[in-house]
XYZ file of C-alpha atoms in Angstrom:
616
model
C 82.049 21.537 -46.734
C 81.785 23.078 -43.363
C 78.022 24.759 -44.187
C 77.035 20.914 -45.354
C 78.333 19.682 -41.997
C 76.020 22.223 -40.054
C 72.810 21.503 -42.484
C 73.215 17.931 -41.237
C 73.964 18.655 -38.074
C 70.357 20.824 -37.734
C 68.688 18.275 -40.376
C 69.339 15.609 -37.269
C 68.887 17.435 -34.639
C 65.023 17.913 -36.074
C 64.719 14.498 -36.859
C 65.497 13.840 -32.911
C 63.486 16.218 -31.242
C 60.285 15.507 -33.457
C 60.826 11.748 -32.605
C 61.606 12.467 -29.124
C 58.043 14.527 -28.960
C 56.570 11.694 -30.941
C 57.824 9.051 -28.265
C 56.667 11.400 -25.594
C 53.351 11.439 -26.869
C 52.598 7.599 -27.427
C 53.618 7.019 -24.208
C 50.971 9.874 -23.063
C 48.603 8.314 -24.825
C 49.389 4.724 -23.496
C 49.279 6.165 -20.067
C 45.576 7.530 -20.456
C 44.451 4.576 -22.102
C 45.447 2.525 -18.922
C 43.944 5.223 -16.643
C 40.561 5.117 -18.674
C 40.551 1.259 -18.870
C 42.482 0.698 -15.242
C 39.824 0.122 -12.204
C 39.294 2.865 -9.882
C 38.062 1.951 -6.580
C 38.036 5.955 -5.631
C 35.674 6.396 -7.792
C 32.484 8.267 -6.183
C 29.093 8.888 -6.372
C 28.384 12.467 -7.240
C 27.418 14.619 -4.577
C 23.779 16.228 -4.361
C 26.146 19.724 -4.264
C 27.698 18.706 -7.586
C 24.004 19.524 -9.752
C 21.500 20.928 -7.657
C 19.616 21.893 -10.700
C 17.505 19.186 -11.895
C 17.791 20.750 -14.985
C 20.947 20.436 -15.893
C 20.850 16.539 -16.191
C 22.132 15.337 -19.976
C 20.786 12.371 -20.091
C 16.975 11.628 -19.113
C 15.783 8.268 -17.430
C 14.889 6.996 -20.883
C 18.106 7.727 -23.062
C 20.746 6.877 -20.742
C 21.989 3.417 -23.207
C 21.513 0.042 -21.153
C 23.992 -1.928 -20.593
C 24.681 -5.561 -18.776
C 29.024 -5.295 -18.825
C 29.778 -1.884 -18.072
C 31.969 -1.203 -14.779
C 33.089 1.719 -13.068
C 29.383 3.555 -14.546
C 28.427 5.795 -12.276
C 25.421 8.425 -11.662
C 24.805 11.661 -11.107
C 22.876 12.712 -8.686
C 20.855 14.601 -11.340
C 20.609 11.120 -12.978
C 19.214 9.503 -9.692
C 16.810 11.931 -9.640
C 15.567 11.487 -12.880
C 15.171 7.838 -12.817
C 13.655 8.517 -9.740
C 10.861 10.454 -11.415
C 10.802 7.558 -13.953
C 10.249 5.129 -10.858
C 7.339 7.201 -9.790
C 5.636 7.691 -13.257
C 4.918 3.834 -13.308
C 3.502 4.169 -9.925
C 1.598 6.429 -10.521
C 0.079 5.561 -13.712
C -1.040 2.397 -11.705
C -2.293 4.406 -8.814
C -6.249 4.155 -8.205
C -7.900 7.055 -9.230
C -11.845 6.633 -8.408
C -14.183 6.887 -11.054
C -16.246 8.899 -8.092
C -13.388 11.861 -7.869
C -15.195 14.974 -9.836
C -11.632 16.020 -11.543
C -9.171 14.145 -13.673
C -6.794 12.194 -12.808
C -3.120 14.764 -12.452
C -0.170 14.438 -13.965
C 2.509 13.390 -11.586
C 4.361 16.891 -11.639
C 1.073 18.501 -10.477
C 0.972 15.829 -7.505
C 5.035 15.572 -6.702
C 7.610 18.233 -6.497
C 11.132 17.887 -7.981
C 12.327 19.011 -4.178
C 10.122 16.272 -2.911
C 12.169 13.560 -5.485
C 15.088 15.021 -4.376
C 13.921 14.168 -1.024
C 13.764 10.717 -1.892
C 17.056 10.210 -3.323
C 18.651 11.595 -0.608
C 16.737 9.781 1.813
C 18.685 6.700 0.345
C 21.790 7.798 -0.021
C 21.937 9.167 3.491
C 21.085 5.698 4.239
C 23.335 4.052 2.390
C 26.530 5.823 3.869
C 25.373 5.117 7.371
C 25.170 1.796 6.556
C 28.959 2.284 5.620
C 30.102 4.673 8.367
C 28.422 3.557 11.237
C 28.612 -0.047 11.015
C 30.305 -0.903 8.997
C 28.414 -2.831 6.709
C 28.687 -0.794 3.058
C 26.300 -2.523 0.853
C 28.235 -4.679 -1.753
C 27.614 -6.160 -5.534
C 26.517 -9.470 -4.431
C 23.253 -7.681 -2.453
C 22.401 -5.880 -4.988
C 22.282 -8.245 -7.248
C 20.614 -10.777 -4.806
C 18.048 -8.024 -4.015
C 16.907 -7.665 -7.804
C 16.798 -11.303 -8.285
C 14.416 -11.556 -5.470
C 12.304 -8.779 -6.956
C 11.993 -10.371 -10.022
C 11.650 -14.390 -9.011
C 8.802 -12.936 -6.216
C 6.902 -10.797 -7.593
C 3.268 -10.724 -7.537
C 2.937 -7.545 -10.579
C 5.054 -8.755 -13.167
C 3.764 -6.557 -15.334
C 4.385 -3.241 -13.108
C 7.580 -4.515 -12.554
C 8.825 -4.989 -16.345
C 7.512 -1.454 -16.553
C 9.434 0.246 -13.758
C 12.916 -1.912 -15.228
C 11.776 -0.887 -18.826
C 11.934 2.985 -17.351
C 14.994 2.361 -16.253
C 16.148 1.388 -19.651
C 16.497 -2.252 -18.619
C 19.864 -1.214 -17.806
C 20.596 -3.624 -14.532
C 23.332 -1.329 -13.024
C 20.550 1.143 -12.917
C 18.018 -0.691 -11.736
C 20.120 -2.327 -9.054
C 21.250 1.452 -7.983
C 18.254 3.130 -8.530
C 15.143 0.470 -7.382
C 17.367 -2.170 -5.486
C 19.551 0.004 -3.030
C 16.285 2.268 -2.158
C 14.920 -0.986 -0.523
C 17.907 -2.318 0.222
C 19.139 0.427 2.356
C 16.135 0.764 4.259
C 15.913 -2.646 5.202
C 19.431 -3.318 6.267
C 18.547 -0.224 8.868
C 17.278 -1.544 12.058
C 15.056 0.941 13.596
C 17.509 1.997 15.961
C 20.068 2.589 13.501
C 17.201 4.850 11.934
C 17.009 7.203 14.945
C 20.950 7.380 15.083
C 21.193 7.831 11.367
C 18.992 11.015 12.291
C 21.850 13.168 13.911
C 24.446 11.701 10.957
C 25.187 14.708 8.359
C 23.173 14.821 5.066
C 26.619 14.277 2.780
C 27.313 10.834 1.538
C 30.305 11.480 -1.133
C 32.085 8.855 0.123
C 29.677 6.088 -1.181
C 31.331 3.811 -3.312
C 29.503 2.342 -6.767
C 29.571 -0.975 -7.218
C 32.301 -2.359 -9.685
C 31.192 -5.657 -10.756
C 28.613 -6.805 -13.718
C 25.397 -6.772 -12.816
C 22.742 -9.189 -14.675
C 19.363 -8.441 -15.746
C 17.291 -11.363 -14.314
C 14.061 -12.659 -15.980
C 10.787 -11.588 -14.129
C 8.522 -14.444 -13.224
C 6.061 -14.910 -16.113
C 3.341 -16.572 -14.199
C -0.195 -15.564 -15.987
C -1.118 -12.432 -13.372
C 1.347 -12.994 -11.247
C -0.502 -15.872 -9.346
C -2.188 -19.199 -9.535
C -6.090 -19.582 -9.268
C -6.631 -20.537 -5.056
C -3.401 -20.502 -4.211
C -1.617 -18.874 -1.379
C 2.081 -17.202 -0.986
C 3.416 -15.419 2.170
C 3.511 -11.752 2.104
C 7.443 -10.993 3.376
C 7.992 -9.813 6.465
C 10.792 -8.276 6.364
C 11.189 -4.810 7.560
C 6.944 -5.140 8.132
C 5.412 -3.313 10.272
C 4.806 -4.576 14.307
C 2.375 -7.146 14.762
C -0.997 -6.024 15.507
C -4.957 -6.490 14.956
C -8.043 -4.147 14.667
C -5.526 -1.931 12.240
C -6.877 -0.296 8.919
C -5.441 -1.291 5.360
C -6.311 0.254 1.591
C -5.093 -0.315 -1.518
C -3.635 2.277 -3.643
C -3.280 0.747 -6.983
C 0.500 -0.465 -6.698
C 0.527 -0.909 -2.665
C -1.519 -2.241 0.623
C -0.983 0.678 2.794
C -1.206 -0.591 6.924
C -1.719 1.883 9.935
C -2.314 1.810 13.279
C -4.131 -0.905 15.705
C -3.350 -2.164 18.662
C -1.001 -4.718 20.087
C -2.872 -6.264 22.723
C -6.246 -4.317 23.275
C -4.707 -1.369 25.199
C -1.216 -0.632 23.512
C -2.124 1.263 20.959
C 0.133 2.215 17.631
C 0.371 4.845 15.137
C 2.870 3.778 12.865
C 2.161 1.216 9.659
C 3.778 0.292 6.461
C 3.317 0.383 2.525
C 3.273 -3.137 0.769
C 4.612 -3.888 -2.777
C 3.452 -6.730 -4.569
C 5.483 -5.630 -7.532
C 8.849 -5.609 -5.296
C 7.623 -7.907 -2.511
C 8.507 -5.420 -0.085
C 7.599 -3.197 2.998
C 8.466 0.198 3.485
C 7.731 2.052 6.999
C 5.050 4.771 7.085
C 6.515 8.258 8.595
C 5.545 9.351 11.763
C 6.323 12.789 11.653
C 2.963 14.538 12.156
C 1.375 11.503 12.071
C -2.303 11.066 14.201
C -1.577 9.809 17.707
C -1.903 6.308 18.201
C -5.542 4.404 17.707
C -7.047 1.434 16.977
C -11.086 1.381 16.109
C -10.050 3.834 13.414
C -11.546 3.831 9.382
C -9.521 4.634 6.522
C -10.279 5.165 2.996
C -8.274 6.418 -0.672
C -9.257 8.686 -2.491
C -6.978 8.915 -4.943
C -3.884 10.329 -3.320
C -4.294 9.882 0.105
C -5.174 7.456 2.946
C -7.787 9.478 5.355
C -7.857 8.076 8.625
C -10.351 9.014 11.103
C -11.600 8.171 14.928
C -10.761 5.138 16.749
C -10.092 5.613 20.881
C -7.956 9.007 19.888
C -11.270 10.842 19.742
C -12.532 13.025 16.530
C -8.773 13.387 15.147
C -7.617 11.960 12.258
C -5.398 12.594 9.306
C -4.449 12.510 5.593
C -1.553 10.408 4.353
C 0.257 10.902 1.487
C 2.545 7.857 0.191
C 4.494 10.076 -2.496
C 5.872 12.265 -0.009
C 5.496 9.781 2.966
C 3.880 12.630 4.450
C 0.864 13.438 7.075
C -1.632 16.448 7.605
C -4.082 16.745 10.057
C -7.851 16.586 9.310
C -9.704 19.811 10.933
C -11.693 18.770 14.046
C -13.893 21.864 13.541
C -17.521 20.640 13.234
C -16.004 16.864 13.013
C -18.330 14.151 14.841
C -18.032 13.187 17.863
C -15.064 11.196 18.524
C -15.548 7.467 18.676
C -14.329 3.963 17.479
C -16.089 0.844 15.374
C -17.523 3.157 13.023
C -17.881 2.883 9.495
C -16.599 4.792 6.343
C -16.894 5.066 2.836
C -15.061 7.195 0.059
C -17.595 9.245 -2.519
C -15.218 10.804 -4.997
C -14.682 13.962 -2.702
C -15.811 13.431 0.547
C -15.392 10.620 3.325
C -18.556 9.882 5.083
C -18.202 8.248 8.765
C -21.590 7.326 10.718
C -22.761 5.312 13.694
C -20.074 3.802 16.008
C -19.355 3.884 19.946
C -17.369 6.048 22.385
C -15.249 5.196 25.631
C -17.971 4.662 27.505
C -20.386 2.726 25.339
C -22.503 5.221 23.887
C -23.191 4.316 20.031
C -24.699 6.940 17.382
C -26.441 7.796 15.036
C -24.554 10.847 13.652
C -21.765 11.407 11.246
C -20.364 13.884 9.262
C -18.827 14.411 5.336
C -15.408 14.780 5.405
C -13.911 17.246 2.269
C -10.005 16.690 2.035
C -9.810 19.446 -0.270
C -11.325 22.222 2.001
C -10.575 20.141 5.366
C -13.526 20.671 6.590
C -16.660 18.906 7.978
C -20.503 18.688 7.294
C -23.048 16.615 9.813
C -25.208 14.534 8.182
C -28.620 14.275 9.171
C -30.125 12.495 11.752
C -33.641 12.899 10.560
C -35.016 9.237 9.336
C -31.658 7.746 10.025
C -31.122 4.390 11.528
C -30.767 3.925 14.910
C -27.750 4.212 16.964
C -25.171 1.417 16.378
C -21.852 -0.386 16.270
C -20.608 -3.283 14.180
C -22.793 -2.438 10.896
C -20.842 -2.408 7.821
C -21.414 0.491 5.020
C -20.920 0.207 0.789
C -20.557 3.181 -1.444
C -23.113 2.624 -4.249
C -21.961 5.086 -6.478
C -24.785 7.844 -5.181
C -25.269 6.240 -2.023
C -23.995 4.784 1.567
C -25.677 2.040 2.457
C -25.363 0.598 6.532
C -26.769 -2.356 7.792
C -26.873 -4.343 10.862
C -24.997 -3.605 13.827
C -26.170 -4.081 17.744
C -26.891 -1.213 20.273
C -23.910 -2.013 22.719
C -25.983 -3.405 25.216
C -28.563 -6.140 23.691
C -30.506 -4.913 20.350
C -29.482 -6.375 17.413
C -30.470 -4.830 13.837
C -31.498 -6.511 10.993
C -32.138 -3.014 9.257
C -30.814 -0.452 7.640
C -30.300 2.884 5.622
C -29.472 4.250 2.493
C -27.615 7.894 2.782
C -27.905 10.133 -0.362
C -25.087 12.908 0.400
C -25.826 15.323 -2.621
C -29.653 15.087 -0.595
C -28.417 14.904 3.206
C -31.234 12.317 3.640
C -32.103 8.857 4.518
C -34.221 6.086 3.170
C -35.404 2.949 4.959
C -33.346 -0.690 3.806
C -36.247 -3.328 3.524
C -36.720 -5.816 6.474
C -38.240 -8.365 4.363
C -36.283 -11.390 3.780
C -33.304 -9.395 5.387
C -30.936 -11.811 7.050
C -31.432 -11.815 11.198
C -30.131 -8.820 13.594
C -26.320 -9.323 13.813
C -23.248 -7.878 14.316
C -19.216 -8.487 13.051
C -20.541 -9.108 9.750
C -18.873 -8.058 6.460
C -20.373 -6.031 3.279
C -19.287 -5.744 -0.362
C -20.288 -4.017 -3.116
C -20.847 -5.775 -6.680
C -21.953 -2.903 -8.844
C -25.637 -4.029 -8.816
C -26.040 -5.076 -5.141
C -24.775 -5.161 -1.421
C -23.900 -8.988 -0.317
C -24.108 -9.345 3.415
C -22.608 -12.323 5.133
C -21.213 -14.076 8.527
C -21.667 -11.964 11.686
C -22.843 -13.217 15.107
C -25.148 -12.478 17.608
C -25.279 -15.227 20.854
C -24.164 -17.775 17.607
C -22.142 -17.200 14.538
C -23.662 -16.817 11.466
C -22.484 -18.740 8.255
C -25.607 -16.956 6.046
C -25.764 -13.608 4.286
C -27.887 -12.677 1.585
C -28.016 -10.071 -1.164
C -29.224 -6.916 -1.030
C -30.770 -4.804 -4.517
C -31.010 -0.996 -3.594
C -32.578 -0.061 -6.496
C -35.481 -2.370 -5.830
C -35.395 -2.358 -2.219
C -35.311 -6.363 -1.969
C -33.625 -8.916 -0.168
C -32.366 -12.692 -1.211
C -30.961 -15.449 0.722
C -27.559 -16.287 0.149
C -27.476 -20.514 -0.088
C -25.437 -22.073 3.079
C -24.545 -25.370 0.857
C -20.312 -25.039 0.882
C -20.242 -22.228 3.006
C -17.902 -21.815 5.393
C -18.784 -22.187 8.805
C -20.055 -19.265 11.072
C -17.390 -16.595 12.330
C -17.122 -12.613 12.777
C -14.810 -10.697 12.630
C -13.638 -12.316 9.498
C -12.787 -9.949 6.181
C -14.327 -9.850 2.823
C -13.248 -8.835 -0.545
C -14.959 -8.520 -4.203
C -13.679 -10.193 -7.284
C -15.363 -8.969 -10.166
C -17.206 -11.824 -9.740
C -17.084 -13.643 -6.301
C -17.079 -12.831 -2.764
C -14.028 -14.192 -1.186
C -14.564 -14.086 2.732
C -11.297 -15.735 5.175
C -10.295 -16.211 8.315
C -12.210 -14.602 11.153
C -13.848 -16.301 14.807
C -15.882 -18.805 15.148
C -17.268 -21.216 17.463
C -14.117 -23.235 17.555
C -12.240 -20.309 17.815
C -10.087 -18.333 15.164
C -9.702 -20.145 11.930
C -7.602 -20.374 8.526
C -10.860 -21.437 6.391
C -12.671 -18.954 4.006
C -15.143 -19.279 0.768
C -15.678 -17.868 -2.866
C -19.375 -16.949 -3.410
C -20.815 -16.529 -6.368
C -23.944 -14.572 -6.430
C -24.839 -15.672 -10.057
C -25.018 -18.830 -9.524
C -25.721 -18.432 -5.380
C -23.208 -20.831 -4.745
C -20.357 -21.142 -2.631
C -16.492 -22.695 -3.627
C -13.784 -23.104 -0.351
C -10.400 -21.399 -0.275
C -7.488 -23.677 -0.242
C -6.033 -23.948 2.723
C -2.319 -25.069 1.290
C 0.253 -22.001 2.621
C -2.641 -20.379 3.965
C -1.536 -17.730 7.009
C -1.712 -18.527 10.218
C -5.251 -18.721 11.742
C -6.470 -15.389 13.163
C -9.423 -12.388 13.620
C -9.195 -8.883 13.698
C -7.044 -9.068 10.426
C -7.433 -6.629 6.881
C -7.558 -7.851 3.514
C -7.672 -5.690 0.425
C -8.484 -6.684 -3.195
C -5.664 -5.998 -5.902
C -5.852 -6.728 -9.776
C -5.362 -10.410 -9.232
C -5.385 -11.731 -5.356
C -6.387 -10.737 -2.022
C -3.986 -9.408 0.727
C -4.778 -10.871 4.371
C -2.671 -9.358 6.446
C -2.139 -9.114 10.516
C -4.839 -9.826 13.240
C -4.346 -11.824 16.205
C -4.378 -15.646 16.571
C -6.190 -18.050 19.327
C -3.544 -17.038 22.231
C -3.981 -13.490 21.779
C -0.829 -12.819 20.386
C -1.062 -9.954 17.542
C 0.219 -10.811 14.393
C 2.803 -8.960 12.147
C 2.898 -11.449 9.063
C -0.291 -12.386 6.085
C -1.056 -13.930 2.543
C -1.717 -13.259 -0.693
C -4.550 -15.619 -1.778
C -4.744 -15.866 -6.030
C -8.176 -15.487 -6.229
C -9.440 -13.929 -9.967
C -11.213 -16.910 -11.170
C -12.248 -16.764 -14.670
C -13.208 -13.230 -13.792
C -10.869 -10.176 -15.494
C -12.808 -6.760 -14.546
C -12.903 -7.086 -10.396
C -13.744 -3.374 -10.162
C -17.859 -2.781 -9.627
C -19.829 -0.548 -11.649
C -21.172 1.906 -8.956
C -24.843 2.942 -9.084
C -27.052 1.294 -11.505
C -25.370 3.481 -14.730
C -22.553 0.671 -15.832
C -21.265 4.254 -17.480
C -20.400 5.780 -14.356
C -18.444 2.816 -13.053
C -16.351 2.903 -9.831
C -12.690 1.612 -8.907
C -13.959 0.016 -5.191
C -10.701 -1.497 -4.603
C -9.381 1.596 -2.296
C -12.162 1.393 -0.133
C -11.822 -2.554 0.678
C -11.567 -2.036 4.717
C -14.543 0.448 4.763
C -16.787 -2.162 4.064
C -15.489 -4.718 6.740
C -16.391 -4.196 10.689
C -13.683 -4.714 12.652
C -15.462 -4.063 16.254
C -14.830 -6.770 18.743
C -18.510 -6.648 20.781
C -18.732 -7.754 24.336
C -21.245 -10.970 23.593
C -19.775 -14.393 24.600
C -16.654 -14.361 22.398
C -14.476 -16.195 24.872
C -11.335 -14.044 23.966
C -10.185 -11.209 26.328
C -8.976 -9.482 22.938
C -13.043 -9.842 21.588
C -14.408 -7.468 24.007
C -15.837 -4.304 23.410
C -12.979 -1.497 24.269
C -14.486 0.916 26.706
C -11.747 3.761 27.267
């Protein structure tokens, strides 16, 4: 009896302690699940310490799962990196690549470092936290989500910006951490706040994620991202200073803006990079940048802006929007430094020629710019026009071609040269049936001809006419429709239409500008509905569906910091020229827009203390 009182005894002590451990562990489990499931506002981002090693990430841009209700997600800064890379893969798929450029187009690892992504994530984050630390003003949900709405309700590339949120896995915490915030950040950053944020430390650990849903919004689905001759404002947020007689190319997925001046003698070297796709402006660097200018060229070339000359003398230098970087271009056998002259991009070299210096001499010379080797070559002066200012200059494929232009004192040309650079020589431009001497006009390239138009001389011009290289020959453009006579106006090519704007007149700046079509040699007027501001001394570049106006300075002199994007494709779908007379060996002219425009402001009757002729 006693040994069948101690089995029971054990038998429930056993049956205790396994339900006590059994107890023990539900309420374990209980307790995690509530942990897991229970909101955790200390919840961080991870620290660029935490994964160094880009290779280490687990999850690439593409496989990381989308979703619209998770909270608490957060990323890596391995991740951030990655979708970083994704970010930059759409751009620079769209990025121009001339047809010109002997070599193919890289892949974006040969052109973009994984230190240099890095870079850019950091560069945000940084941000971000000083936004937080320093005053106080931590960016919340509600921004965010405000910020990606915007992007998608305003944008003018729908289709480059359903790519960059389908590489981002259409995941809208993502994209709201990842292509919101970047922008975000930077714009909530006065420039002040930029300089302090300088001296802050590089760790930002303390950032919180956001907690809330975020919601993927629909992207405008209007056909190309525009109606046919119709105008929106460009934003102007966070865009760069006011200013005219700056330079301005297009890249493929952005207007890039630099230098000018604000009011004829303060000069500027800093600029900005526009986003249709985003509808935003990001600040150019200024580290190493060239010193201040205005009078300066600038063309693309594929992965960089060159800028040149201007009132800095024979300096210049190569900008590189990946990196948001600078490098100086050699001054070793460079021309002679001067402002008002042209340029043109061949595929591997920038050519400058003609212009004036501080004290009113114009040329003659130039020189062939290699990025690659940073170095210079003269061109020849042997049969070359004569000295000028305010010609304009097309890249045919296998040739420059200048016109027009005055002497700085009274000459004006009606002639003209055609530079073969493989060659170093010059050929003669027909004077028959060429329009009359002038200067301040514009030139664009069509893939079959050069279309000269507007200018002035003692009067403003409102004719042009079109110019066939290969058969040396000249033909009126018709005056029927045309806008009235101006210079200093811009001019951009279609695919199938001129589309000239703005510009100065004889009743002063205006907000007018025309379509030509030199098919039909007739000319169609730009609405004027939500057209910018009237001004001169503006840029304008060509992207795949409308032209950007932006800057210049209006009728009281004041320089201008805002613009325009004017829908402008027409019935026409292929706006990039055929260079030469091969349609094989076709050309992408859009990143060479501004070399074809004269932006020199000649000392001839124009009325405005900002139209003078700059003699420094």
């Amino acid at each position: 009896m006693k040994k069948q009182n101690t089995r029971d005894v054990k038998a429930h002590l056993l049956r205790g302690a396994f339900y006590l451990l059994l107890f023990v562990g539900l309420v374990v489990v209980v307790a995690l699940s509530a942990a897991i499931n229970m909101p955790n506002p200390a919840s961080k981002f991870s620290t660029w310490q935490d994964n160094l090693a880009f290779g280490k990430v687990r999850e690439s841009a593409s496989s990381v799962a989308a979703s619209a209700t998770r909270k608490n997600q957060t990323l890596t800064f391995a991740d951030r990196v990655a979708y970083q890379r994704a970010i930059e893969e759409v751009y620079w798929r769209h990025r121009i690549w001339p047809k010109e450029n002997p070599d193919p187009k890289p892949s974006l690892d040969a052109v973009m470092s994984q230190a240099q992504l890095e870079k850019k994530v950091e560069d945000y984050l940084r941000k971000s936290q000083a936004l937080e630390d320093y005053w106080q003003r931590p960016i919340t949900t509600e921004q965010l989500q405000a910020e990606t709405d915007r992007m998608a309700e305003y944008t003018k590339q729908p289709e480059v910006l359903h790519e960059l949120f389908d590489a981002l896995g259409n995941d809208p915490f993502v994209i709201a951490e990842c292509l919101a915030r970047p922008t975000l950040a930077e714009r909530l950053l006065t420039h002040g706040a930029l300089e302090q944020l300088k001296q802050t430390s590089q760790t930002y650990n303390r950032i919180v994620p956001a907690t809330a849903t975020f919601i993927l919004p629909i992207i405008s689905d209007t056909p190309f991202g525009c109606l046919d001759d119709s105008w929106a404002a460009t934003s102007s947020t966070n865009a760069p200073t006011g200013r005219f007689d700056q330079t301005a190319v297009w890249t493929g997925t952005e207007m890039i803006v630099w230098g000018g001046t604000r009011n004829g003698f303060r000069n500027l070297n800093t600029g900005g990079r526009y986003s249709p796709a985003t509808d935003t402006w990001t600040d150019t660097g200024t580290a190493g940048a060239p010193v201040a200018r205005s009078g300066h060229t600038a063309v693309w070339t594929g992965t960089e802006m060159v800028v040149w000359g201007g009132n800095a003398d024979n300096t210049g230098g190569r900008y590189n929007p990946l990196t948001d970087s600078w490098t100086a271009t050699s001054t070793t056998n460079a021309p002679t430094g001067r402002n008002s002259h042209t340029a043109v991009w061949t595929g591997n070299q920038m050519i400058v020629w003609g212009g004036v210096n501080f004290i009113g001499l114009t040329f003659n010379t130039g020189g062939k710019y290699n990025p690659s080797t940073n170095t210079w070559t003269p061109t020849t002066t042997m049969n070359a026009p004569a000295t000028r200012t305010g010609h304009t200059a097309v890249w045919t494929g296998s040739e420059m071609i200048i016109w027009g232009g005055w002497n700085g004192l009274s000459s004006l040309f009606n002639s003209g040269g055609k530079y073969d650079p493989v060659t170093n020589s010059w050929t003669a431009t027909s004077s028959s049936n060429s329009p009359s001497g002038r200067y301040g006009h514009t030139a664009v390239w069509t893939g079959s001809e050069m279309i000269v138009w507007g200018g002035g001389s003692s009067d403003y011009f409102d004719t042009g006419a079109q110019y066939n290289p290969k058969a040396d020959t000249w033909m009126v453009t018709r005056t029927t429709n045309a806008p009235s006579g101006r210079t200093n106006h811009t001019a951009v090519w279609n695919g199938g239409e001129m589309i000239v704007w703005g510009g100065f007149g004889a009743s002063g700046v205006t907000k007018t500008g025309g379509r030509y079509d030199p098919g039909t040699n007739s000319w169609t007027g730009t609405s004027r509905t939500h057209a910018p501001l009237a001004r001169s001394g503006h840029t304008a570049v060509w992207t795949d569906s409308e032209m950007i106006v932006w800057g210049g300075v209006n009728s009281a002199g004041d320089a201008l910091g805002d613009g325009g994007r004017y829908c402008g494709q027409g019935t026409h779908r292929d706006p990039y020229p055929a260079t030469g007379f091969d349609t094989e060996s076709s050309t992408d002219s859009r990143a060479s827009t501004m070399s074809v425009t004269s932006l020199i402001k000649p000392a001839i009757d124009f009325q405005c203390s900002f139209a003078r002729i700059r003699a420094r």
